[in-house]
mmCIF file of C-alpha atoms and ligand atoms in Angstrom:
data_model
loop_
_atom_site.group_PDB
_atom_site.id
_atom_site.type_symbol
_atom_site.label_atom_id
_atom_site.label_comp_id
_atom_site.label_asym_id
_atom_site.label_seq_id
_atom_site.Cartn_x
_atom_site.Cartn_y
_atom_site.Cartn_z
ATOM 1 C CA MET A 1 13.390 -27.865 -19.954
ATOM 2 C CA THR A 2 11.521 -24.316 -19.887
ATOM 3 C CA TYR A 3 9.723 -24.400 -23.609
ATOM 4 C CA LEU A 4 7.539 -27.275 -24.387
ATOM 5 C CA ALA A 5 5.378 -26.862 -27.286
ATOM 6 C CA LYS A 6 1.640 -28.293 -27.126
ATOM 7 C CA PRO A 7 0.731 -30.673 -30.342
ATOM 8 C CA LYS A 8 -1.122 -28.782 -32.844
ATOM 9 C CA ILE A 9 -3.934 -31.334 -32.668
ATOM 10 C CA HIS A 10 -7.451 -29.676 -32.522
ATOM 11 C CA HIS A 11 -10.391 -32.252 -32.200
ATOM 12 C CA PRO A 12 -12.987 -31.308 -34.631
ATOM 13 C CA SER A 13 -15.822 -30.610 -32.172
ATOM 14 C CA LEU A 14 -13.760 -28.059 -29.716
ATOM 15 C CA PRO A 15 -16.240 -25.031 -29.071
ATOM 16 C CA THR A 16 -15.647 -22.128 -31.070
ATOM 17 C CA ASN A 17 -16.067 -18.285 -29.947
ATOM 18 C CA ALA A 18 -17.479 -15.547 -32.193
ATOM 19 C CA LEU A 19 -14.146 -15.379 -34.252
ATOM 20 C CA GLY A 20 -14.416 -19.150 -34.941
ATOM 21 C CA PHE A 21 -11.047 -19.708 -32.285
ATOM 22 C CA THR A 22 -11.144 -22.443 -29.761
ATOM 23 C CA ARG A 23 -9.825 -22.299 -26.809
ATOM 24 C CA ARG A 24 -6.313 -23.640 -27.734
ATOM 25 C CA ASP A 25 -6.025 -20.683 -29.950
ATOM 26 C CA TYR A 26 -5.554 -18.764 -26.785
ATOM 27 C CA GLU A 27 -3.381 -21.241 -25.184
ATOM 28 C CA GLY A 28 0.578 -21.206 -24.873
ATOM 29 C CA PRO A 29 2.882 -23.327 -24.635
ATOM 30 C CA VAL A 30 3.194 -26.110 -21.604
ATOM 31 C CA SER A 31 3.654 -24.605 -18.103
ATOM 32 C CA THR A 32 6.688 -25.406 -16.552
ATOM 33 C CA LEU A 33 5.475 -24.136 -12.903
ATOM 34 C CA CYS A 34 5.439 -26.460 -9.824
ATOM 35 C CA ALA A 35 2.030 -28.702 -10.157
ATOM 36 C CA GLY A 36 -0.530 -27.216 -8.224
ATOM 37 C CA CYS A 37 1.357 -23.514 -8.414
ATOM 38 C CA GLY A 38 -1.830 -20.910 -8.130
ATOM 39 C CA HIS A 39 -0.458 -19.287 -11.252
ATOM 40 C CA ASP A 40 -1.465 -21.750 -13.492
ATOM 41 C CA SER A 41 -5.094 -21.684 -12.405
ATOM 42 C CA ILE A 42 -4.784 -17.803 -13.338
ATOM 43 C CA SER A 43 -3.356 -18.674 -16.428
ATOM 44 C CA ALA A 44 -6.233 -20.868 -17.126
ATOM 45 C CA ALA A 45 -8.639 -17.921 -16.372
ATOM 46 C CA ILE A 46 -6.974 -15.483 -18.378
ATOM 47 C CA ILE A 47 -7.222 -17.976 -21.309
ATOM 48 C CA GLN A 48 -11.000 -18.522 -20.716
ATOM 49 C CA ALA A 49 -11.808 -14.763 -20.061
ATOM 50 C CA PHE A 50 -10.025 -14.171 -23.662
ATOM 51 C CA PHE A 51 -11.830 -16.921 -25.456
ATOM 52 C CA ASP A 52 -15.048 -15.595 -24.036
ATOM 53 C CA LEU A 53 -14.459 -12.163 -25.139
ATOM 54 C CA ALA A 54 -13.574 -13.078 -28.663
ATOM 55 C CA VAL A 55 -10.562 -10.805 -28.560
ATOM 56 C CA PRO A 56 -8.266 -11.432 -31.524
ATOM 57 C CA PRO A 57 -4.936 -12.753 -30.120
ATOM 58 C CA HIS A 58 -2.955 -9.952 -32.282
ATOM 59 C CA ARG A 59 -4.685 -7.115 -30.463
ATOM 60 C CA VAL A 60 -3.369 -8.091 -26.811
ATOM 61 C CA ALA A 61 -0.304 -6.974 -25.356
ATOM 62 C CA LYS A 62 1.107 -9.058 -22.536
ATOM 63 C CA LEU A 63 4.065 -7.353 -20.290
ATOM 64 C CA SER A 64 5.476 -8.840 -17.207
ATOM 65 C CA GLY A 65 8.136 -8.113 -14.866
ATOM 66 C CA ILE A 66 10.403 -10.744 -13.005
ATOM 67 C CA GLY A 67 9.094 -14.059 -10.985
ATOM 68 C CA CYS A 68 7.220 -17.142 -11.410
ATOM 69 C CA SER A 69 4.234 -15.123 -11.972
ATOM 70 C CA SER A 70 5.870 -12.941 -14.663
ATOM 71 C CA LYS A 71 6.741 -16.109 -16.543
ATOM 72 C CA THR A 72 3.183 -16.877 -17.215
ATOM 73 C CA PRO A 73 2.157 -15.159 -19.896
ATOM 74 C CA THR A 74 4.800 -17.361 -22.086
ATOM 75 C CA TYR A 75 1.674 -19.858 -21.342
ATOM 76 C CA PHE A 76 -1.032 -18.398 -22.321
ATOM 77 C CA LEU A 77 -2.018 -15.952 -25.584
ATOM 78 C CA GLY A 78 0.635 -17.561 -27.486
ATOM 79 C CA GLN A 79 -0.317 -15.411 -30.517
ATOM 80 C CA SER A 80 -0.114 -11.920 -28.781
ATOM 81 C CA HIS A 81 2.668 -9.383 -28.521
ATOM 82 C CA GLY A 82 4.655 -10.291 -25.683
ATOM 83 C CA PHE A 83 7.343 -8.452 -23.453
ATOM 84 C CA ASN A 84 9.339 -9.883 -20.195
ATOM 85 C CA THR A 85 10.538 -6.588 -18.842
ATOM 86 C CA VAL A 86 12.933 -6.050 -15.776
ATOM 87 C CA HIS A 87 11.957 -6.724 -12.215
ATOM 88 C CA GLY A 88 9.388 -4.103 -11.238
ATOM 89 C CA ARG A 89 9.467 -2.284 -14.461
ATOM 90 C CA MET A 90 6.231 -3.816 -15.979
ATOM 91 C CA PRO A 91 4.528 -0.578 -15.464
ATOM 92 C CA SER A 92 6.764 1.964 -17.061
ATOM 93 C CA VAL A 93 7.346 -0.214 -20.148
ATOM 94 C CA LEU A 94 3.745 -1.088 -20.333
ATOM 95 C CA THR A 95 2.774 3.225 -19.975
ATOM 96 C CA GLY A 96 5.331 3.785 -23.031
ATOM 97 C CA ALA A 97 3.687 1.137 -25.212
ATOM 98 C CA ASN A 98 0.115 2.126 -24.395
ATOM 99 C CA LEU A 99 1.201 5.776 -25.068
ATOM 100 C CA ALA A 100 2.777 5.162 -28.697
ATOM 101 C CA ASN A 101 -0.050 2.415 -29.419
ATOM 102 C CA ARG A 102 -3.681 2.832 -27.936
ATOM 103 C CA GLY A 103 -5.260 0.309 -30.377
ATOM 104 C CA LEU A 104 -3.772 -2.492 -27.925
ATOM 105 C CA ILE A 105 -5.643 -3.982 -25.316
ATOM 106 C CA TYR A 106 -2.854 -4.009 -22.887
ATOM 107 C CA LEU A 107 -2.368 -6.967 -20.098
ATOM 108 C CA GLY A 108 0.153 -6.319 -17.506
ATOM 109 C CA VAL A 109 0.832 -9.487 -14.994
ATOM 110 C CA SER A 110 2.861 -9.311 -12.016
ATOM 111 C CA GLY A 111 3.929 -10.558 -8.835
ATOM 112 C CA ASP A 112 3.598 -9.587 -4.830
ATOM 113 C CA GLY A 113 7.600 -9.143 -4.739
ATOM 114 C CA ASP A 114 7.371 -7.596 -8.243
ATOM 115 C CA SER A 115 4.555 -5.154 -7.489
ATOM 116 C CA ALA A 116 4.787 -4.341 -3.927
ATOM 117 C CA SER A 117 8.366 -4.551 -3.469
ATOM 118 C CA ILE A 118 10.885 -3.813 -6.033
ATOM 119 C CA GLY A 119 8.284 -2.225 -8.166
ATOM 120 C CA LEU A 120 6.098 -0.323 -5.704
ATOM 121 C CA GLY A 121 6.997 3.161 -7.047
ATOM 122 C CA GLN A 122 6.026 1.883 -10.630
ATOM 123 C CA PHE A 123 2.913 0.404 -9.343
ATOM 124 C CA ALA A 124 1.754 3.812 -7.609
ATOM 125 C CA HIS A 125 2.286 5.814 -11.040
ATOM 126 C CA VAL A 126 0.463 3.450 -13.433
ATOM 127 C CA MET A 127 -2.497 3.471 -10.735
ATOM 128 C CA ARG A 128 -2.789 7.230 -10.384
ATOM 129 C CA ARG A 129 -2.211 8.025 -14.155
ATOM 130 C CA ASN A 130 -5.249 5.573 -14.983
ATOM 131 C CA VAL A 131 -3.181 3.816 -17.845
ATOM 132 C CA ASP A 132 -5.857 1.488 -19.880
ATOM 133 C CA MET A 133 -4.588 -1.739 -18.749
ATOM 134 C CA THR A 134 -5.360 -5.084 -17.080
ATOM 135 C CA TYR A 135 -2.953 -5.377 -14.015
ATOM 136 C CA ILE A 136 -3.153 -8.701 -12.656
ATOM 137 C CA VAL A 137 -1.033 -9.472 -9.713
ATOM 138 C CA GLU A 138 -0.619 -12.882 -8.628
ATOM 139 C CA ASN A 139 -0.032 -12.769 -4.913
ATOM 140 C CA ASN A 140 1.625 -15.601 -2.773
ATOM 141 C CA GLY A 141 2.995 -13.565 -0.440
ATOM 142 C CA VAL A 142 6.406 -14.681 -1.414
ATOM 143 C CA TYR A 143 9.022 -14.530 -3.633
ATOM 144 C CA GLY A 144 8.527 -17.923 -5.126
ATOM 145 C CA LEU A 145 11.274 -17.939 -7.877
ATOM 146 C CA THR A 146 14.062 -17.004 -5.641
ATOM 147 C CA LYS A 147 12.749 -19.897 -3.036
ATOM 148 C CA GLY A 148 10.450 -18.471 -0.292
ATOM 149 C CA GLN A 149 11.389 -15.180 1.209
ATOM 150 C CA PHE A 150 8.829 -13.157 2.758
ATOM 151 C CA SER A 151 7.374 -10.391 0.325
ATOM 152 C CA ALA A 152 6.029 -7.170 1.327
ATOM 153 C CA THR A 153 2.283 -8.433 1.265
ATOM 154 C CA ALA A 154 2.728 -11.175 4.114
ATOM 155 C CA ASP A 155 0.655 -10.751 6.339
ATOM 156 C CA LYS A 156 2.138 -9.495 9.899
ATOM 157 C CA GLY A 157 2.438 -12.854 12.030
ATOM 158 C CA SER A 158 2.235 -15.315 9.348
ATOM 159 C CA ARG A 159 4.718 -18.199 9.435
ATOM 160 C CA SER A 160 7.217 -19.424 7.063
ATOM 161 C CA LYS A 161 7.603 -23.229 5.948
ATOM 162 C CA ARG A 162 10.132 -23.453 8.518
ATOM 163 C CA GLY A 163 8.502 -21.467 11.221
ATOM 164 C CA ALA A 164 9.688 -17.875 11.212
ATOM 165 C CA ALA A 165 7.366 -14.982 11.813
ATOM 166 C CA ASN A 166 6.922 -11.848 9.515
ATOM 167 C CA ASP A 167 7.238 -9.302 11.592
ATOM 168 C CA ASP A 168 6.100 -6.402 9.181
ATOM 169 C CA GLU A 169 2.953 -4.589 8.379
ATOM 170 C CA PRO A 170 1.746 -5.738 4.754
ATOM 171 C CA ILE A 171 1.178 -3.844 2.224
ATOM 172 C CA ASP A 172 -2.563 -4.476 0.586
ATOM 173 C CA LEU A 173 -2.290 -3.643 -2.777
ATOM 174 C CA VAL A 174 -6.078 -3.219 -3.074
ATOM 175 C CA MET A 175 -6.177 -0.453 -0.367
ATOM 176 C CA LEU A 176 -3.164 1.402 -2.176
ATOM 177 C CA ALA A 177 -4.907 0.925 -5.778
ATOM 178 C CA LEU A 178 -7.891 2.817 -4.089
ATOM 179 C CA THR A 179 -5.985 5.153 -2.460
ATOM 180 C CA LEU A 180 -3.758 6.164 -5.651
ATOM 181 C CA GLY A 181 -6.950 6.502 -7.832
ATOM 182 C CA ALA A 182 -7.346 3.334 -9.654
ATOM 183 C CA SER A 183 -10.573 3.105 -11.253
ATOM 184 C CA TYR A 184 -11.086 -0.954 -11.240
ATOM 185 C CA VAL A 185 -10.244 -2.832 -8.143
ATOM 186 C CA ALA A 186 -11.045 -6.601 -7.471
ATOM 187 C CA ARG A 187 -9.921 -9.211 -5.492
ATOM 188 C CA GLY A 188 -9.726 -12.908 -6.720
ATOM 189 C CA PHE A 189 -8.565 -16.370 -5.644
ATOM 190 C CA SER A 190 -7.033 -18.514 -7.927
ATOM 191 C CA GLY A 191 -8.599 -21.638 -6.754
ATOM 192 C CA ASP A 192 -12.395 -19.731 -7.542
ATOM 193 C CA LYS A 193 -12.175 -19.312 -11.484
ATOM 194 C CA ASP A 194 -16.114 -18.704 -11.245
ATOM 195 C CA GLN A 195 -15.067 -15.731 -9.519
ATOM 196 C CA LEU A 196 -12.102 -14.585 -11.428
ATOM 197 C CA VAL A 197 -13.181 -14.988 -15.154
ATOM 198 C CA PRO A 198 -15.487 -12.283 -15.249
ATOM 199 C CA LEU A 199 -13.709 -10.248 -12.854
ATOM 200 C CA ILE A 200 -11.248 -10.364 -15.680
ATOM 201 C CA LYS A 201 -13.667 -10.112 -18.532
ATOM 202 C CA ALA A 202 -14.972 -6.637 -16.788
ATOM 203 C CA ALA A 203 -11.376 -5.685 -16.112
ATOM 204 C CA VAL A 204 -10.630 -5.885 -20.068
ATOM 205 C CA GLN A 205 -13.554 -3.923 -20.982
ATOM 206 C CA HIS A 206 -13.180 -1.157 -18.644
ATOM 207 C CA LYS A 207 -11.699 1.807 -19.665
ATOM 208 C CA GLY A 208 -8.771 2.755 -17.013
ATOM 209 C CA ALA A 209 -6.409 1.168 -14.850
ATOM 210 C CA ALA A 210 -8.204 -2.243 -13.485
ATOM 211 C CA LEU A 211 -6.367 -3.911 -10.814
ATOM 212 C CA ILE A 212 -7.002 -7.608 -9.892
ATOM 213 C CA ASP A 213 -5.288 -8.814 -6.819
ATOM 214 C CA VAL A 214 -5.312 -12.696 -6.992
ATOM 215 C CA VAL A 215 -4.364 -14.868 -4.047
ATOM 216 C CA SER A 216 -2.585 -17.403 -5.508
ATOM 217 C CA PRO A 217 -0.903 -20.041 -3.211
ATOM 218 C CA CYS A 218 2.782 -21.250 -3.680
ATOM 219 C CA VAL A 219 2.725 -24.886 -3.306
ATOM 220 C CA ALA A 220 6.626 -25.015 -3.122
ATOM 221 C CA PHE A 221 7.134 -22.345 -0.130
ATOM 222 C CA ASN A 222 3.779 -20.814 1.199
ATOM 223 C CA ASN A 223 0.815 -23.452 1.496
ATOM 224 C CA HIS A 224 1.584 -24.582 5.186
ATOM 225 C CA PRO A 225 -0.261 -24.223 8.449
ATOM 226 C CA GLY A 226 0.251 -20.353 9.961
ATOM 227 C CA SER A 227 0.371 -18.932 6.026
ATOM 228 C CA THR A 228 -2.492 -16.781 5.492
ATOM 229 C CA LYS A 229 -1.934 -17.310 1.347
ATOM 230 C CA SER A 230 -2.580 -21.236 1.475
ATOM 231 C CA TYR A 231 -5.650 -22.807 -0.350
ATOM 232 C CA ASP A 232 -6.575 -23.657 3.213
ATOM 233 C CA TYR A 233 -6.759 -20.300 4.663
ATOM 234 C CA VAL A 234 -8.115 -18.705 1.969
ATOM 235 C CA ARG A 235 -10.955 -21.315 1.865
ATOM 236 C CA GLU A 236 -11.560 -20.570 5.056
ATOM 237 C CA HIS A 237 -11.265 -16.725 5.355
ATOM 238 C CA ASN A 238 -12.740 -16.018 1.686
ATOM 239 C CA ALA A 239 -15.358 -13.123 2.364
ATOM 240 C CA ALA A 240 -17.132 -12.597 -1.386
ATOM 241 C CA VAL A 241 -18.987 -9.474 -1.319
ATOM 242 C CA ASN A 242 -20.438 -9.873 -4.723
ATOM 243 C CA ARG A 243 -20.816 -12.369 -7.899
ATOM 244 C CA LEU A 244 -20.272 -10.612 -10.930
ATOM 245 C CA ASP A 245 -21.902 -11.294 -14.292
ATOM 246 C CA PHE A 246 -20.321 -9.526 -17.108
ATOM 247 C CA MET A 247 -22.443 -8.887 -20.400
ATOM 248 C CA PRO A 248 -20.657 -7.202 -23.540
ATOM 249 C CA GLN A 249 -24.493 -5.921 -24.229
ATOM 250 C CA ARG A 250 -27.373 -5.498 -22.020
ATOM 251 C CA GLU A 251 -29.504 -8.732 -22.217
ATOM 252 C CA PRO A 252 -32.723 -9.831 -20.700
ATOM 253 C CA ILE A 253 -32.332 -11.304 -17.130
ATOM 254 C CA ALA A 254 -32.246 -15.231 -17.836
ATOM 255 C CA THR A 255 -31.076 -16.293 -13.970
ATOM 256 C CA GLU A 256 -33.062 -15.499 -11.262
ATOM 257 C CA TYR A 257 -31.813 -13.226 -8.136
ATOM 258 C CA PRO A 258 -33.046 -12.879 -4.744
ATOM 259 C CA PRO A 259 -35.136 -9.555 -4.536
ATOM 260 C CA GLY A 260 -32.912 -6.431 -3.693
ATOM 261 C CA SER A 261 -29.656 -8.251 -4.376
ATOM 262 C CA LEU A 262 -29.021 -7.106 -7.812
ATOM 263 C CA GLN A 263 -27.119 -4.492 -8.962
ATOM 264 C CA GLU A 264 -26.084 -2.746 -12.585
ATOM 265 C CA LEU A 265 -23.421 -0.762 -13.560
ATOM 266 C CA THR A 266 -23.091 0.281 -17.151
ATOM 267 C CA LEU A 267 -19.457 0.699 -18.492
ATOM 268 C CA HIS A 268 -18.245 3.334 -21.115
ATOM 269 C CA ASP A 269 -19.124 1.102 -24.313
ATOM 270 C CA GLY A 270 -22.313 -0.198 -23.264
ATOM 271 C CA GLY A 271 -20.746 -3.265 -21.736
ATOM 272 C CA LEU A 272 -23.121 -4.269 -18.615
ATOM 273 C CA LEU A 273 -21.684 -5.328 -14.874
ATOM 274 C CA ARG A 274 -24.526 -7.113 -13.301
ATOM 275 C CA LEU A 275 -23.446 -7.693 -9.692
ATOM 276 C CA ARG A 276 -25.177 -9.910 -7.430
ATOM 277 C CA LYS A 277 -24.694 -8.834 -3.906
ATOM 278 C CA LEU A 278 -23.646 -11.390 -1.477
ATOM 279 C CA HIS A 279 -23.294 -8.306 1.432
ATOM 280 C CA ASP A 280 -26.002 -5.907 1.513
ATOM 281 C CA ASP A 281 -24.166 -3.131 2.957
ATOM 282 C CA TYR A 282 -21.139 -3.251 0.122
ATOM 283 C CA ASP A 283 -21.615 -1.054 -2.573
ATOM 284 C CA PRO A 284 -18.583 -0.985 -5.045
ATOM 285 C CA SER A 285 -19.156 2.395 -6.350
ATOM 286 C CA ASP A 286 -18.875 3.986 -2.795
ATOM 287 C CA LYS A 287 -14.704 4.137 -2.418
ATOM 288 C CA VAL A 288 -14.818 5.444 1.005
ATOM 289 C CA SER A 289 -17.234 2.899 2.713
ATOM 290 C CA ALA A 290 -15.687 0.285 0.430
ATOM 291 C CA MET A 291 -12.232 0.909 2.095
ATOM 292 C CA ALA A 292 -13.634 1.479 5.660
ATOM 293 C CA TYR A 293 -15.308 -2.237 4.641
ATOM 294 C CA LEU A 294 -12.010 -3.564 3.642
ATOM 295 C CA GLU A 295 -9.986 -2.748 6.666
ATOM 296 C CA SER A 296 -12.529 -3.583 9.208
ATOM 297 C CA HIS A 297 -12.934 -7.441 7.643
ATOM 298 C CA ARG A 298 -8.888 -7.639 6.995
ATOM 299 C CA ALA A 299 -8.678 -6.681 10.930
ATOM 300 C CA ARG A 300 -10.622 -10.079 11.565
ATOM 301 C CA GLY A 301 -8.325 -12.018 9.176
ATOM 302 C CA GLU A 302 -10.800 -12.419 6.440
ATOM 303 C CA VAL A 303 -9.816 -12.425 2.703
ATOM 304 C CA VAL A 304 -13.016 -9.993 1.294
ATOM 305 C CA THR A 305 -13.001 -10.778 -2.714
ATOM 306 C CA GLY A 306 -15.187 -9.878 -5.694
ATOM 307 C CA LEU A 307 -15.202 -6.224 -7.540
ATOM 308 C CA LEU A 308 -14.388 -4.253 -4.536
ATOM 309 C CA TYR A 309 -14.611 -0.697 -6.848
ATOM 310 C CA VAL A 310 -15.455 1.094 -10.103
ATOM 311 C CA ASP A 311 -15.989 4.037 -11.389
ATOM 312 C CA PRO A 312 -17.643 3.179 -14.953
ATOM 313 C CA ASP A 313 -17.017 6.871 -15.951
ATOM 314 C CA SER A 314 -13.530 7.098 -15.416
ATOM 315 C CA ARG A 315 -11.250 8.709 -17.738
ATOM 316 C CA ASP A 316 -7.710 7.277 -18.711
ATOM 317 C CA MET A 317 -4.533 8.609 -19.305
ATOM 318 C CA HIS A 318 -5.144 9.190 -22.766
ATOM 319 C CA ALA A 319 -8.178 11.351 -21.998
ATOM 320 C CA ALA A 320 -6.195 13.475 -19.673
ATOM 321 C CA LEU A 321 -3.530 14.142 -21.924
ATOM 322 C CA SER A 322 -5.591 14.603 -25.248
ATOM 323 C CA THR A 323 -3.410 12.267 -26.833
ATOM 324 C CA VAL A 324 -4.378 11.931 -30.903
ATOM 325 C CA ASP A 325 -6.646 8.491 -31.611
ATOM 326 C CA LYS A 326 -4.485 6.859 -33.908
ATOM 327 C CA PRO A 327 -1.308 4.722 -32.854
ATOM 328 C CA LEU A 328 1.786 6.866 -33.142
ATOM 329 C CA ASN A 329 3.005 4.391 -35.952
ATOM 330 C CA ALA A 330 0.128 5.005 -38.227
ATOM 331 C CA LEU A 331 0.700 8.974 -38.210
ATOM 332 C CA GLY A 332 1.444 10.217 -42.001
ATOM 333 C CA ASP A 333 3.677 13.172 -43.035
ATOM 334 C CA ALA A 334 0.466 15.302 -43.262
ATOM 335 C CA ASP A 335 -0.308 14.581 -39.378
ATOM 336 C CA LEU A 336 3.408 15.190 -38.349
ATOM 337 C CA VAL A 337 3.995 18.024 -40.426
ATOM 338 C CA PRO A 338 1.099 20.071 -40.662
ATOM 339 C CA GLY A 339 2.355 23.197 -42.216
ATOM 340 C CA SER A 340 2.706 26.667 -40.741
ATOM 341 C CA ALA A 341 -1.076 27.686 -40.018
ATOM 342 C CA ALA A 342 -1.254 24.935 -37.828
ATOM 343 C CA LEU A 343 1.616 26.029 -35.949
ATOM 344 C CA ALA A 344 0.627 29.706 -35.939
ATOM 345 C CA ALA A 345 -2.523 28.330 -34.203
ATOM 346 C CA VAL A 346 -0.519 26.478 -31.819
ATOM 347 C CA ASN A 347 1.199 29.982 -30.794
ATOM 348 C CA ALA A 348 -1.656 31.736 -30.932
ATOM 349 C CA ALA A 349 -3.001 29.299 -27.993
ATOM 350 C CA PHE A 350 -0.153 30.384 -25.651
ATOM 351 C CA ARG A 351 -0.397 34.246 -26.091
HETATM 352 C C1 LIG B 1 16.552 -6.090 -10.192
HETATM 353 C C2 LIG B 1 16.378 -7.637 -9.747
HETATM 354 N N1 LIG B 1 16.343 -7.697 -8.057
HETATM 355 C C3 LIG B 1 16.189 -8.897 -7.505
HETATM 356 C C4 LIG B 1 15.842 -9.973 -8.546
HETATM 357 C C5 LIG B 1 15.932 -11.281 -7.896
HETATM 358 N N2 LIG B 1 14.594 -11.752 -8.063
HETATM 359 C C6 LIG B 1 13.997 -12.288 -8.986
HETATM 360 S S1 LIG B 1 12.178 -12.756 -8.951
HETATM 361 C C7 LIG B 1 11.987 -12.132 -7.591
HETATM 362 C C8 LIG B 1 11.234 -12.279 -6.740
HETATM 363 C C9 LIG B 1 9.649 -12.710 -7.233
HETATM 364 O O1 LIG B 1 8.715 -12.346 -6.261
HETATM 365 P P1 LIG B 1 6.951 -12.001 -7.055
HETATM 366 O O2 LIG B 1 7.076 -11.235 -7.694
HETATM 367 O O3 LIG B 1 6.499 -12.416 -6.084
HETATM 368 O O4 LIG B 1 6.861 -13.516 -7.868
HETATM 369 P P2 LIG B 1 6.717 -15.318 -7.556
HETATM 370 O O5 LIG B 1 7.807 -15.739 -8.022
HETATM 371 O O6 LIG B 1 6.179 -15.287 -6.202
HETATM 372 O O7 LIG B 1 5.558 -15.549 -8.524
HETATM 373 C C10 LIG B 1 13.617 -11.412 -7.048
HETATM 374 C C11 LIG B 1 13.798 -10.935 -5.847
HETATM 375 C C12 LIG B 1 16.125 -9.688 -9.810
HETATM 376 N N3 LIG B 1 15.567 -10.405 -10.568
HETATM 377 N N4 LIG B 1 16.307 -8.497 -10.247
HETATM 378 S S1 LIG B 2 7.873 -21.939 -6.683
HETATM 379 FE FE1 LIG B 2 5.827 -21.123 -5.942
HETATM 380 S S2 LIG B 2 5.461 -19.449 -7.171
HETATM 381 FE FE2 LIG B 2 7.087 -20.834 -8.236
HETATM 382 S S3 LIG B 2 5.859 -22.055 -9.505
HETATM 383 FE FE3 LIG B 2 6.395 -22.882 -7.582
HETATM 384 S S4 LIG B 2 4.621 -23.046 -6.555
HETATM 385 FE FE4 LIG B 2 4.309 -21.572 -8.113
HETATM 386 MG MG1 LIG B 3 5.155 -13.810 -4.952
#
């Protein structure tokens, strides 16, 4: 059984958002992943984030590759556009869709195998082009769907369920995204929804490539002692640098924050990121020191989570290419055949 519809009964007192939708309107069919899989918690966080943001579901395009993680878009945003692409090819399909129709909100969902192994080249180019998207990697350190082989994000020395040690250096997608020019980079943990939901909300509002690497334990193949992607390991080694509150508009500060620990960043559309610093020496607007911080803590076996880097003034691919504002399917004859005067002006520009 790969598809289980949920009953369409809504409790009359379910909370609604600004559009009058309930949380159920952002769900999909029942998940068929293993009970306890971290990926299901990420789906729940995505549902919560889009419900809170009151995004009309038909304005979202969700794309994925192949893997247990890439199956998950079936289980959320059931009324949105969806495209399950080929293994590792989500970024190029998403880039094409985004170029053709910039009017949609793009959500890419992938796995560590999908993004760091077969899809690494595609991952690199979508980041360096700063394609306006939220890119969520559901990172369990293994190829879950094909029964638990180490992936390229498995830490050196970590052990498989049968006891074999991984001898290869890991690829850290967060460090890679920073190097490549991603303009919003975060790491979350599927077991910490309070941290993950605001990270997703702010990523959706951000203009440009927003990567969220979410450590998401695979209970079937990588949740044993010796794994560095298990629930226990991440809980014990989670070093959160900040806690994010995302507000669509500037609002008065309602919560009490300890003095000196609050940092505010305004996004291009007026949205506000309010960061409660948990480490005073961490500044997510300073990429170089953020990278040094990440590397030194990784060497100690810590999993650094939170909003790691953001450029609130980032220019996305459309800005770099000076594309037209309208989606291509909305262009009429007058746009497509502008006449000889417009052609003469274009030719003159090249003289
Ligand atoms: C071109 C191609 N090569 C290999 C496969 C086999 N395959 C399917 S899923 C997968 C790995 C999935 O791992 P990951 O992206 O980490 O997702 P997870 O299942 O762990 O969530 C592989 C190798 C395939 N489907 N297509
Ligand atoms: S095999 Fe692992 S990744 Fe796949 S659904 Fe089961 S727990 Fe999740
Ligand atoms: Mg995986």
